[in-house]
Short mmCIF file of C-alpha atoms and ligand atoms in Angstrom, two decimals:
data_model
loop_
_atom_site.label_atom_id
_atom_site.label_comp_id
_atom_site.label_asym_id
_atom_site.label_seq_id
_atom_site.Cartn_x
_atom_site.Cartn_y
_atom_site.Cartn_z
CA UNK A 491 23.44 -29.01 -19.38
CA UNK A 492 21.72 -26.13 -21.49
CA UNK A 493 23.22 -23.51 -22.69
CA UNK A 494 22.35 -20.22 -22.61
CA UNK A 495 23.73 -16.95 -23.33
CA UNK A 496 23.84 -16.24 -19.05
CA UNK A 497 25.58 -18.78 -18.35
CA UNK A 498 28.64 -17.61 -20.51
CA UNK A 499 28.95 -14.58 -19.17
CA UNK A 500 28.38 -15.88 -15.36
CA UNK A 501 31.26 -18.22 -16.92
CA UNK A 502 33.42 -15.84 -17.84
CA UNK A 503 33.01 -13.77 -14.70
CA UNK A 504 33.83 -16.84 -12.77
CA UNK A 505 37.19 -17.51 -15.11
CA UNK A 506 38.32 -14.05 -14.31
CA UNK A 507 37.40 -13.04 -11.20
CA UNK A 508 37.14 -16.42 -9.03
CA UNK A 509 33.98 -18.10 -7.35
CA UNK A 510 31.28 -15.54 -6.97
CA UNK A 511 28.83 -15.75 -3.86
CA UNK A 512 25.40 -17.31 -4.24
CA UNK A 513 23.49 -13.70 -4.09
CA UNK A 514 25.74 -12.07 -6.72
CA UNK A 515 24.37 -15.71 -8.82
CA UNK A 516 20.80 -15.07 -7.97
CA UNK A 517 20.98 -11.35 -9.08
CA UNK A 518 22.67 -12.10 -12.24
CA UNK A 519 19.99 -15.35 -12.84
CA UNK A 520 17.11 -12.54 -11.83
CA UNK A 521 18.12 -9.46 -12.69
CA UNK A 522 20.86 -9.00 -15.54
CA UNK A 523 19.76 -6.19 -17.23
CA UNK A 524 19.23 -7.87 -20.73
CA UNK A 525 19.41 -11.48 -20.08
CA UNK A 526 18.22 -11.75 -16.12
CA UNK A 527 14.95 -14.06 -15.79
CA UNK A 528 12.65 -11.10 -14.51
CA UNK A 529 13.78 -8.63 -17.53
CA UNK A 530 12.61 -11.24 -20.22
CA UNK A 531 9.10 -12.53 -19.38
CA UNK A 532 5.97 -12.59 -17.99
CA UNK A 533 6.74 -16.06 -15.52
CA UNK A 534 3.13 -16.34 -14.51
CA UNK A 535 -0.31 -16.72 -15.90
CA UNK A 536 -1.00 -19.30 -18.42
CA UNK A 537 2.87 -21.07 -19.83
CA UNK A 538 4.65 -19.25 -17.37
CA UNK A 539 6.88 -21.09 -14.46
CA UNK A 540 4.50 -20.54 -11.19
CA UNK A 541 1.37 -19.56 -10.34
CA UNK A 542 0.56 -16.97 -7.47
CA UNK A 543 -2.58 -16.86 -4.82
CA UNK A 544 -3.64 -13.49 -6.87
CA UNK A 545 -3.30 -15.95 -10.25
CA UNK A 546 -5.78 -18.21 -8.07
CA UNK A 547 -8.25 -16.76 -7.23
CA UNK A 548 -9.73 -13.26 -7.23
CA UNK A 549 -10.67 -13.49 -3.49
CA UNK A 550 -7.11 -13.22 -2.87
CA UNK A 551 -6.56 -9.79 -4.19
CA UNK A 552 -10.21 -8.36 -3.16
CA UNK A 553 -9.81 -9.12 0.62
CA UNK A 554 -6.36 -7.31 0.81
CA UNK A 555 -7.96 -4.37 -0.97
CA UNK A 556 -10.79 -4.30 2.00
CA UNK A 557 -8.34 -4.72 4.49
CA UNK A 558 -6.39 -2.23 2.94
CA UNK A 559 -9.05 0.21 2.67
CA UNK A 560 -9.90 -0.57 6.87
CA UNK A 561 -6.75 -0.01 7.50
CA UNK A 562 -6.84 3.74 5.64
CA UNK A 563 -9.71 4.30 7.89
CA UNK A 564 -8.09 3.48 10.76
CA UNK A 565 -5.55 6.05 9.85
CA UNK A 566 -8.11 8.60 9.94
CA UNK A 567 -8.61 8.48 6.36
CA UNK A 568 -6.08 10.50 5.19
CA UNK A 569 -6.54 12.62 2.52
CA UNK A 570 -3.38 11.47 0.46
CA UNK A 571 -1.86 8.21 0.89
CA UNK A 572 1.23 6.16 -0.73
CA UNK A 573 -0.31 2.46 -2.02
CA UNK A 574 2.78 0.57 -2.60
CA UNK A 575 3.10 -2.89 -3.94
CA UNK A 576 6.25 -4.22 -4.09
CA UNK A 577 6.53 -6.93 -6.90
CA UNK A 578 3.32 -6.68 -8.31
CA UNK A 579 3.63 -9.07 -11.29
CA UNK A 580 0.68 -9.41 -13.56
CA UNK A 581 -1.25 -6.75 -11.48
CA UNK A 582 -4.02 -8.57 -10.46
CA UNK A 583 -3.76 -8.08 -6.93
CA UNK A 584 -4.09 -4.55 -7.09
CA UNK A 585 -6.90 -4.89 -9.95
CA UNK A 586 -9.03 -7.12 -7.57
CA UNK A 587 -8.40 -4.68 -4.92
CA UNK A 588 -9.01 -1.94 -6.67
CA UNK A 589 -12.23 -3.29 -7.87
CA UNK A 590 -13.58 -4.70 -4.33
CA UNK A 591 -13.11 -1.11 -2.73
CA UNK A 592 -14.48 1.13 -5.24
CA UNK A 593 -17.71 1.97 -2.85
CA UNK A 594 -15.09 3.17 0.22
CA UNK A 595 -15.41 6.82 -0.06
CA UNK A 596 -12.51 8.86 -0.46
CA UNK A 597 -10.25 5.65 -0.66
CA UNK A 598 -9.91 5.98 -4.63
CA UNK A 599 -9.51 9.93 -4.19
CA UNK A 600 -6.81 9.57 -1.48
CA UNK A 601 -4.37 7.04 -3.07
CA UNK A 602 -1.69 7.25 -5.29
CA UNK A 603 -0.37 3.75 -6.05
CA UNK A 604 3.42 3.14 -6.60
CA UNK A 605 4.16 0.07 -8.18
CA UNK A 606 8.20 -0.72 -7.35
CA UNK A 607 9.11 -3.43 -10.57
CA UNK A 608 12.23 -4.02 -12.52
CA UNK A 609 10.70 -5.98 -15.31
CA UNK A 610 9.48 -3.80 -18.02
CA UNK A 611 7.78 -7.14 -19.56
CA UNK A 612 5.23 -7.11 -16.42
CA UNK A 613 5.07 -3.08 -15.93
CA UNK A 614 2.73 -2.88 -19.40
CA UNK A 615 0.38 -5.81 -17.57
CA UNK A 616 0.40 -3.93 -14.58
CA UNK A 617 -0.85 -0.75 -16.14
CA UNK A 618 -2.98 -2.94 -18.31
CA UNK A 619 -4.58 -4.40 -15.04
CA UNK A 620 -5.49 -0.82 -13.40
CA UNK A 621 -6.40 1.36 -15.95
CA UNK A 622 -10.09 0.53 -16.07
CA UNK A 623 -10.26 1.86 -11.96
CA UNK A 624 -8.04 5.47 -12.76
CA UNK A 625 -6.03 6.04 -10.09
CA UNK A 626 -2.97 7.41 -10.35
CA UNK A 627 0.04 4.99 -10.39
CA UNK A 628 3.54 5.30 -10.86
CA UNK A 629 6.12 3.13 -11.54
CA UNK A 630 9.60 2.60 -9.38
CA UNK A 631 12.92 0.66 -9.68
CA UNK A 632 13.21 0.05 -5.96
CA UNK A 633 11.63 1.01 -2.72
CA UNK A 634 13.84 3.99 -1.81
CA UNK A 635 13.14 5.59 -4.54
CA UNK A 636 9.14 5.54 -3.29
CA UNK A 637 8.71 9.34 -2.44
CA UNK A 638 9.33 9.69 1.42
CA UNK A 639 6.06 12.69 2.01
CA UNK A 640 6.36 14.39 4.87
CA UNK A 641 2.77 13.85 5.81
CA UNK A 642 1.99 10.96 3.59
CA UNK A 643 1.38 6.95 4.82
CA UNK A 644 1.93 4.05 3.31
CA UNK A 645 0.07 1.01 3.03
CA UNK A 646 2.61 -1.17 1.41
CA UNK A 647 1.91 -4.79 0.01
CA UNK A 648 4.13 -7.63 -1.48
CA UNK A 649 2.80 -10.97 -1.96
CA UNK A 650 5.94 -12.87 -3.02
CA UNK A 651 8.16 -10.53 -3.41
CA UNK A 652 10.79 -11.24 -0.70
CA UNK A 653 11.64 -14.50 -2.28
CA UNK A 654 13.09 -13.33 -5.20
CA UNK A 655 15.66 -11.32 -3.10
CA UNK A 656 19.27 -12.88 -3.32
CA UNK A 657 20.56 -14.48 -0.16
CA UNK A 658 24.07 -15.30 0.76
CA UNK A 659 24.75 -18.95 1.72
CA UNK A 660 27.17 -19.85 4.65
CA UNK A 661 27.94 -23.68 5.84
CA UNK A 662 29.50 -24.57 9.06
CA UNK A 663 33.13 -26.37 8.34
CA UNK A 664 34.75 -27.55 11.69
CA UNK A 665 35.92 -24.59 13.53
CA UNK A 666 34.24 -21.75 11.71
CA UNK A 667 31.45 -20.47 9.08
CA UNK A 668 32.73 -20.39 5.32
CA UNK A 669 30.46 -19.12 2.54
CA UNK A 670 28.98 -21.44 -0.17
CA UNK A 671 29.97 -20.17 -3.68
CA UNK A 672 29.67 -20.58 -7.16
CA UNK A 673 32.08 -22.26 -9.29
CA UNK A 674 33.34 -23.45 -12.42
CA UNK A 675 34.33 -27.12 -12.42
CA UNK A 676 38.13 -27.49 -14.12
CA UNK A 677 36.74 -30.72 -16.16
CA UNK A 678 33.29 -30.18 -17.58
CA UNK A 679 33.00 -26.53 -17.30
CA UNK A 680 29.50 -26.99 -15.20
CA UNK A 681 29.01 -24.15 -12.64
CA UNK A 682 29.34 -25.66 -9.53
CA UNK A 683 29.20 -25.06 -5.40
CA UNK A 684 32.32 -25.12 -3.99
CA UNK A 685 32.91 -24.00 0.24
CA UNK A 686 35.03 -20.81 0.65
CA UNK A 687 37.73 -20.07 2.93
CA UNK A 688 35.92 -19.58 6.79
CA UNK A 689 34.90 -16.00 7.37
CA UNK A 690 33.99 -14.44 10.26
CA UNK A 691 31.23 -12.23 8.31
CA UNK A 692 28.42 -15.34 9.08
CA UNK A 693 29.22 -15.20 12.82
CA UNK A 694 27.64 -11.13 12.90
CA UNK A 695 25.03 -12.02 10.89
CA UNK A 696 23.34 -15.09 12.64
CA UNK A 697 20.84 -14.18 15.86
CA UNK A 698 22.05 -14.19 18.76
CA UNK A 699 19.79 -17.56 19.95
CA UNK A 700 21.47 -19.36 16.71
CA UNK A 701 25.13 -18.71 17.66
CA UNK A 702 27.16 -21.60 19.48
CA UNK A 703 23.96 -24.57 18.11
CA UNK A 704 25.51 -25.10 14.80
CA UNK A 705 26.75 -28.15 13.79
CA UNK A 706 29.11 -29.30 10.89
CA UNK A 707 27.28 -28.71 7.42
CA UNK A 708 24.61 -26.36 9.06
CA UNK A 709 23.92 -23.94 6.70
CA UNK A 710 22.24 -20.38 7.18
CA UNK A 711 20.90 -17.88 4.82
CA UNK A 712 21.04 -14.41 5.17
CA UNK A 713 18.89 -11.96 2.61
CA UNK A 714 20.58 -8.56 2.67
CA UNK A 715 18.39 -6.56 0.49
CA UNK A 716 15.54 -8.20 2.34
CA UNK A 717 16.86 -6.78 5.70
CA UNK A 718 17.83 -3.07 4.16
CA UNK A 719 14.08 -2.69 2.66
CA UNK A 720 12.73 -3.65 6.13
CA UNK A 721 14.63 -1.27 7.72
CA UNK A 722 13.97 1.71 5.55
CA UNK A 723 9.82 0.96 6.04
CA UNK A 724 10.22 0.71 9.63
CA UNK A 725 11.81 4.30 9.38
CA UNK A 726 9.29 5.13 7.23
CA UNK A 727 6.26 4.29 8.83
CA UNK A 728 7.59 5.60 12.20
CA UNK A 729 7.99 9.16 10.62
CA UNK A 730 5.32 9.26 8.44
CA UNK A 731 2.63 6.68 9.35
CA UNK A 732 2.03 3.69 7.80
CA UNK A 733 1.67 -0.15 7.16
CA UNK A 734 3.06 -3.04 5.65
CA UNK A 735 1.72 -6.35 4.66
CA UNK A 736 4.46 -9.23 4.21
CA UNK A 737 2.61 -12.60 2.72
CA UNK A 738 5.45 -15.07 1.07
CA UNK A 739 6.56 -18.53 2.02
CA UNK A 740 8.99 -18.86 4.82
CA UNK A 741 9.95 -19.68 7.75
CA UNK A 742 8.53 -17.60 11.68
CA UNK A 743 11.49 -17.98 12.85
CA UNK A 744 14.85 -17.63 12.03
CA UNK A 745 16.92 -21.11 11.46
CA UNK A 746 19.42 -22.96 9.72
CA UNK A 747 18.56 -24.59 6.41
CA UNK A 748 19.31 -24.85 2.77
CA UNK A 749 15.97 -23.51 1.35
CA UNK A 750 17.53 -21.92 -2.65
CA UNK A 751 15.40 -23.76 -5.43
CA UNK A 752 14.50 -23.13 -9.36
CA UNK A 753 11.42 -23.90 -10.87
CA UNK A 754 10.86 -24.04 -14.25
CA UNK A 755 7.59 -24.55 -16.16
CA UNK A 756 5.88 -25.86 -12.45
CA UNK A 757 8.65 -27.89 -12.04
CA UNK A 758 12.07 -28.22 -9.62
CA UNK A 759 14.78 -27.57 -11.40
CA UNK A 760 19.14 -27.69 -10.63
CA UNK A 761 19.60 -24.42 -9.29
CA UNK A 762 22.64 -23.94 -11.69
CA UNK A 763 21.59 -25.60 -14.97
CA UNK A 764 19.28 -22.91 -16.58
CA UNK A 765 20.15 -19.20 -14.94
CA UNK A 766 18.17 -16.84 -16.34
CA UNK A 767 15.46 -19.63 -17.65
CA UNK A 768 14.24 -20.65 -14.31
CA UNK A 769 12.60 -18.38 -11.01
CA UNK A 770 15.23 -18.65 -8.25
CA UNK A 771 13.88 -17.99 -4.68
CA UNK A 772 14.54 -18.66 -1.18
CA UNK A 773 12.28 -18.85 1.76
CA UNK A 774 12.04 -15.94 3.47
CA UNK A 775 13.28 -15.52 7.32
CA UNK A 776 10.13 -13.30 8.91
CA UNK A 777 12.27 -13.89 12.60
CA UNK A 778 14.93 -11.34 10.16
CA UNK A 779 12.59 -9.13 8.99
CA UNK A 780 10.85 -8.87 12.17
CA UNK A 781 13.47 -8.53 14.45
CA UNK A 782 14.74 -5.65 11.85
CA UNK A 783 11.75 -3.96 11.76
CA UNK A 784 11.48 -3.89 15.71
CA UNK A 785 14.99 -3.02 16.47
CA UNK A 786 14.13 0.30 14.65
CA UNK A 787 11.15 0.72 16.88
CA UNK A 788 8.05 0.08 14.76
CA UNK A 789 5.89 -2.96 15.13
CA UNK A 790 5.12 -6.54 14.16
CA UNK A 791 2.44 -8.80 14.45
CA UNK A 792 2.83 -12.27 15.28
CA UNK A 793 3.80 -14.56 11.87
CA UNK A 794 0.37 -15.80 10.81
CA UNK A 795 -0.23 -18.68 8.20
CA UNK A 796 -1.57 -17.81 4.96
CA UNK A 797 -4.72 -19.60 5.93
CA UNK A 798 -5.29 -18.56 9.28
CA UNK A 799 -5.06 -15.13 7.48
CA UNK A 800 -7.17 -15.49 4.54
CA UNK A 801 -10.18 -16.74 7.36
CA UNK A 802 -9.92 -13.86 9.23
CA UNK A 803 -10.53 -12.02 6.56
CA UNK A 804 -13.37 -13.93 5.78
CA UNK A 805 -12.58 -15.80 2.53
CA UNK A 806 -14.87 -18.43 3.31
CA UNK A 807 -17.97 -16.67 3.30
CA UNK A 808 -16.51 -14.69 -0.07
CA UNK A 809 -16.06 -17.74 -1.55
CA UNK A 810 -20.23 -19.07 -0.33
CA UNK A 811 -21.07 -15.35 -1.76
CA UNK A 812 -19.21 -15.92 -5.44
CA UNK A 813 -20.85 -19.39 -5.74
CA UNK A 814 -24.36 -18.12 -5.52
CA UNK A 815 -23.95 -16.69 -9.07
CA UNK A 816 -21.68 -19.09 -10.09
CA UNK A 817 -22.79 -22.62 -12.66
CA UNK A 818 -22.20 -25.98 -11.30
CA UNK A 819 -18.39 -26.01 -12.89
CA UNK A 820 -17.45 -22.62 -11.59
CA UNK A 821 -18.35 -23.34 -7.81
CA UNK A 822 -16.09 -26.64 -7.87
CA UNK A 823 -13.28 -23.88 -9.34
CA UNK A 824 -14.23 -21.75 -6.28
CA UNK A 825 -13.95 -24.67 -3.94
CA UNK A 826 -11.09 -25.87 -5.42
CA UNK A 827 -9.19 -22.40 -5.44
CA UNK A 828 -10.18 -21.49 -1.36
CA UNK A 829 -8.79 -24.86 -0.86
CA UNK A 830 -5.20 -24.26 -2.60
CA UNK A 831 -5.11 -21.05 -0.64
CA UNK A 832 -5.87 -22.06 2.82
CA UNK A 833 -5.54 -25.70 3.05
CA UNK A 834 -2.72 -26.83 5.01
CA UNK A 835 -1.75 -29.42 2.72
CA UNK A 836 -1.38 -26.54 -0.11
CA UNK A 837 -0.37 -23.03 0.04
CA UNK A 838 -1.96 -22.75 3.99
CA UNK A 839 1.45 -23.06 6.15
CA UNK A 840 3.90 -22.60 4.05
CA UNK A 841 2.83 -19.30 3.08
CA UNK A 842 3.35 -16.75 6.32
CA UNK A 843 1.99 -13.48 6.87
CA UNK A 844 3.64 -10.71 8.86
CA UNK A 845 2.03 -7.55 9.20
CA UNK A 846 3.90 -4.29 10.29
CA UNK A 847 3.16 -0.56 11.58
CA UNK A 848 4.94 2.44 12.93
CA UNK A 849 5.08 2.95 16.50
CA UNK A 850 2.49 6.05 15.96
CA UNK A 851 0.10 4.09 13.77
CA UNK A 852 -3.22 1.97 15.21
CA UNK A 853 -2.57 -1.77 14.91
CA UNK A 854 -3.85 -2.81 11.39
CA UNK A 855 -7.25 -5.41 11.62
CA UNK A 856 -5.50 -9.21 11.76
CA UNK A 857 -2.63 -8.15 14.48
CA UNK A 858 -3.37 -10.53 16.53
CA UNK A 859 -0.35 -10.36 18.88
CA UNK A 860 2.76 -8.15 19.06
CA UNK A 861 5.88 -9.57 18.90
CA UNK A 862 9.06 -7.39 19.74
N1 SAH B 2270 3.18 -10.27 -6.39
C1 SAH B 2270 2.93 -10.92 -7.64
C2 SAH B 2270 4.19 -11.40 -8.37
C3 SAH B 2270 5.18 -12.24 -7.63
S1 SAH B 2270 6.56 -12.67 -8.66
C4 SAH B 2270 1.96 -12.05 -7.45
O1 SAH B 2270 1.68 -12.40 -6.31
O2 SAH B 2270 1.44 -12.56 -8.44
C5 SAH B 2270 7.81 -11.52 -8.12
C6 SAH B 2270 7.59 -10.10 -8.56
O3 SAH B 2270 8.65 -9.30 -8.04
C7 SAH B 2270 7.60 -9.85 -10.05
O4 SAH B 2270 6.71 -8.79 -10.32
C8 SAH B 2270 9.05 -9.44 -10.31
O5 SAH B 2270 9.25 -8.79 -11.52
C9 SAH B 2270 9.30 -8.59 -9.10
N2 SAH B 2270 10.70 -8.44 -8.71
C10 SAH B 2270 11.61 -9.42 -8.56
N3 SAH B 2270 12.78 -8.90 -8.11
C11 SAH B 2270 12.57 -7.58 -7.95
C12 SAH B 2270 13.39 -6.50 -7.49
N4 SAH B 2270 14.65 -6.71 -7.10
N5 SAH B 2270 12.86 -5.28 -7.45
C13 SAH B 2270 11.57 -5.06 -7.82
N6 SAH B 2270 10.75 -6.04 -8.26
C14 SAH B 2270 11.25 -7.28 -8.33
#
C-alpha cells in the first residue's frame, strides 16, 4: 500500500475515535482542506484521472448552452437570471455554451453566472475558460450560499457533479441494517471495511417500495448532501422560478447495490489504497433526487439516457455541421467523440439525465414525461 500524508491522518482519526462511516472517508479523500483530492489538482484534461463529455467534445457544452438559452426564453426572457453550474471543473462547459449562444439577444445581458467549486486549483481554469465571453461570474463554496433573488431564476447545470457527493453505506446482516465503515486492521495497519453494529437509521432512509425485499448482504447507498441540495432547488425554483439540469451516471431508480469506486490515472483503483490520490464517486440515485424534488412540489422529467438526450438536442446533425469544415483526421475525431457520448456501449446509458422545474415554471424543451 502507498503512503500518503491522508492516509495518516484518516489513520489517526480512526485510532482515536473508532471506525468512521464511508461518507466522512469520501469527504476527507475529496475534500480535506489541504490534502483532499479536489483541493490539489486539476483531475481532468490531458494526465489527469478521467475525462468528462465537456473534455470530449465541444458539442457537449454548446447544445446545453442552446437549450439553456430556450429555456430563458421560455421564461419570458427575464431580464436578470442566476446561471449556476455546480462542479464546473475545467470550465469548458460553460465556455462552449457561452460561445454557441452569443447571437441570443439579451441572453449574455441577462445572466450572471455562479460557479459553486471548492477547488481553488480548477476556479483559475474556470475563469480562464470565460473571460474571453464577459459575463459576470462569481464564484461559491456551496449551493446555499447561491444568492436566493426575490425575482431572479435559475437555470442550474451539473454534469458530474453529484458523484463526487459522499454516500453512506448500509448492508443487510440477518435481522437488521448495519452501516459499512472504515477501519484500521490490528495487524497490517491497512484501512479496512468492517460492518457496524445494526442501526435502525437505514430502515428511514430506504423508499418505501425497497423496505421488507432486502436480503442478507444487500447493500444500499444513501447520498445526504445529494438529497439536501435537491431539496433547497426545488424550494428555490418554486419561489423564484427556475430550472435544473442533472446529467451524471446513475441509476432511474432507486436500488440496492454497492456502486463506490476510485479511479486513478483512467484506471480502477482499491477504494482505500490511495485517498486523496484517486477520484472517489458513487452512482447517483435520480429515483432520490427525484422523489426529493417532487415531495417539495416542483417537477421532474422522466430519467433520460445521456444519448437519448444528446439526440434530442440534435447532436447528430452538429456533429454533420462541424465535419463540413473539418480535414479528413478531424471528422473521424468528430465521429469518434458523438460515438463515446451517445453510444450505448460508451457513455449512452450509463450516463442519465433528469431535468427539473418549479411548479410555476413552463416545462423546459426535452421533458418528455412527468414523473411525480
Ligand atoms: N462538470 C465538470 C467537472 C466534473 S468533476 C465536467 O463535466 O467536466 C467534479 C467537479 O465538482 C469538479 O469541478 C470538483 O472540483 C467539483 N466538486 C467536487 N465536490 C464538490 C463540492 N462538494 N462542492 C463543490 N464542488 C465540488
Amino acid at each position: 500500500m502507498t503512503d500518503t500524508a491522508l492516509i495518516d491522518v484518516l489513520k489517526r482519526r480512526i485510532a482515536l475515535q473508532g471506525p468512521i462511516s464511508i461518507a466522512d472517508y469520501m469527504n476527507e479523500a475529496l475534500a480535506h482542506p489541504e490534502l483532499g483530492y479536489y483541493r490539489k489538482r486539476d483531475p481532468l484534461g490531458r494526465g489527469g484521472d478521467f475525462i468528462t463529455a465537456p473534455e470530449i467534445s465541444q458539442m457537449f457544452g454548446e447544445l446545453i448552452g442552446l437549450w439553456a438559452a430556450v429555456t430563458w426564453q421560455q421564461m419570458g426572457a427575464p431580464s436578470k437570471c442566476h446561471l449556476v453550474e455546480l462542479g464546473p471543473g475545467r470550465g469548458t462547459l460553460m465556455a462552449d455554451a457561452l460561445r454557441a449562444v452569443k447571437m441570443v439577444p439579451g441572453f449574455y445581458d441577462a445572466i450572471t453566472i455562479r460557479f459553486v467549486e471548492t477547488s481553488p486549483v480548477l476556479r483559475n481554469y474556470q475563469q480562464a475558460a470565460i473571460m474571453p465571453y464577459g459575463v459576470p461570474a462569481v464564484w461559491h463554496e456551496s449551493f446555499d450560499a447561491v444568492p436566493d433573488t426575490p425575482g431572479v431564476p435559475m437555470i442550474v447545470i451539473a454534469n458530474e457533479f453529484f458523484d463526487a457527493l459522499p454516500v453512506r453505506q448500509f448492508e443487510r446482516g440477518n435481522s437488521g441494517w448495519c452501516e459499512r465503515l472504515v477501519a484500521m486492521e490490528a495487524d497490517s495497519g491497512h484501512l479496512c471495511f468492517v460492518r457496524g453494529q445494526e442501526t435502525p437509521i437505514a430502515d428511514a432512509l430506504i423508499p418505501v417500495h425497497l423496505r421488507g425485499t432486502a436480503k442478507p448482504g444487500d447493500m444500499f447507498e444513501c447520498c445526504a448532501p445529494a438529497i439536501a441540495i435537491a431539496d433547497q432547488m426545488a424550494h428555490r425554483m418554486n419561489d423564484h422560478g427556475g430550472v435544473a439540469l442533472i446529467i451524471d451516471y446513475g441509476h432511474a431508480h432507486s436500488a440496492f447495490g454497492e456502486t463506490l469506486q476510485a479511479v486513478r490515472d483512467h484506471k480502477y483503483y482499491d477504494v482505500l489504497q490511495t485517498p486523496g490520490d484517486a477520484d472517489l464517486t458513487a452512482h447517483v440515485d435520480f429515483g432520490a433526487l427525484s422523489r426529493t424534488i417532487t415531495e417539495a412540489d416542483a417537477r421532474t422529467s422522466a430519467v433520460l439516457t445521456q444519448g437519448t438526450f444528446l439526440k434530442m438536442l440534435g447532436i447528430e446533425a452538429r456533429a454533420e455541421l462541424l465535419k463540413q469544415s473539418a480535414d479528413p483526421l478531424q471528422a473521424l475525431e468528430i465521429d469518434s467523440a458523438l460515438q463515446r457520448l451517445i453510444s450505448p456501449a460508451q457513455m449512452g446509458t450509463l450516463f442519465k439525465v433528469m431535468i427539473a422545474y418549479g411548479r410555476n415554471s413552463a416545462p423546459p424543451p426535452c421533458v418528455s414525461g412527468v414523473e411525480g
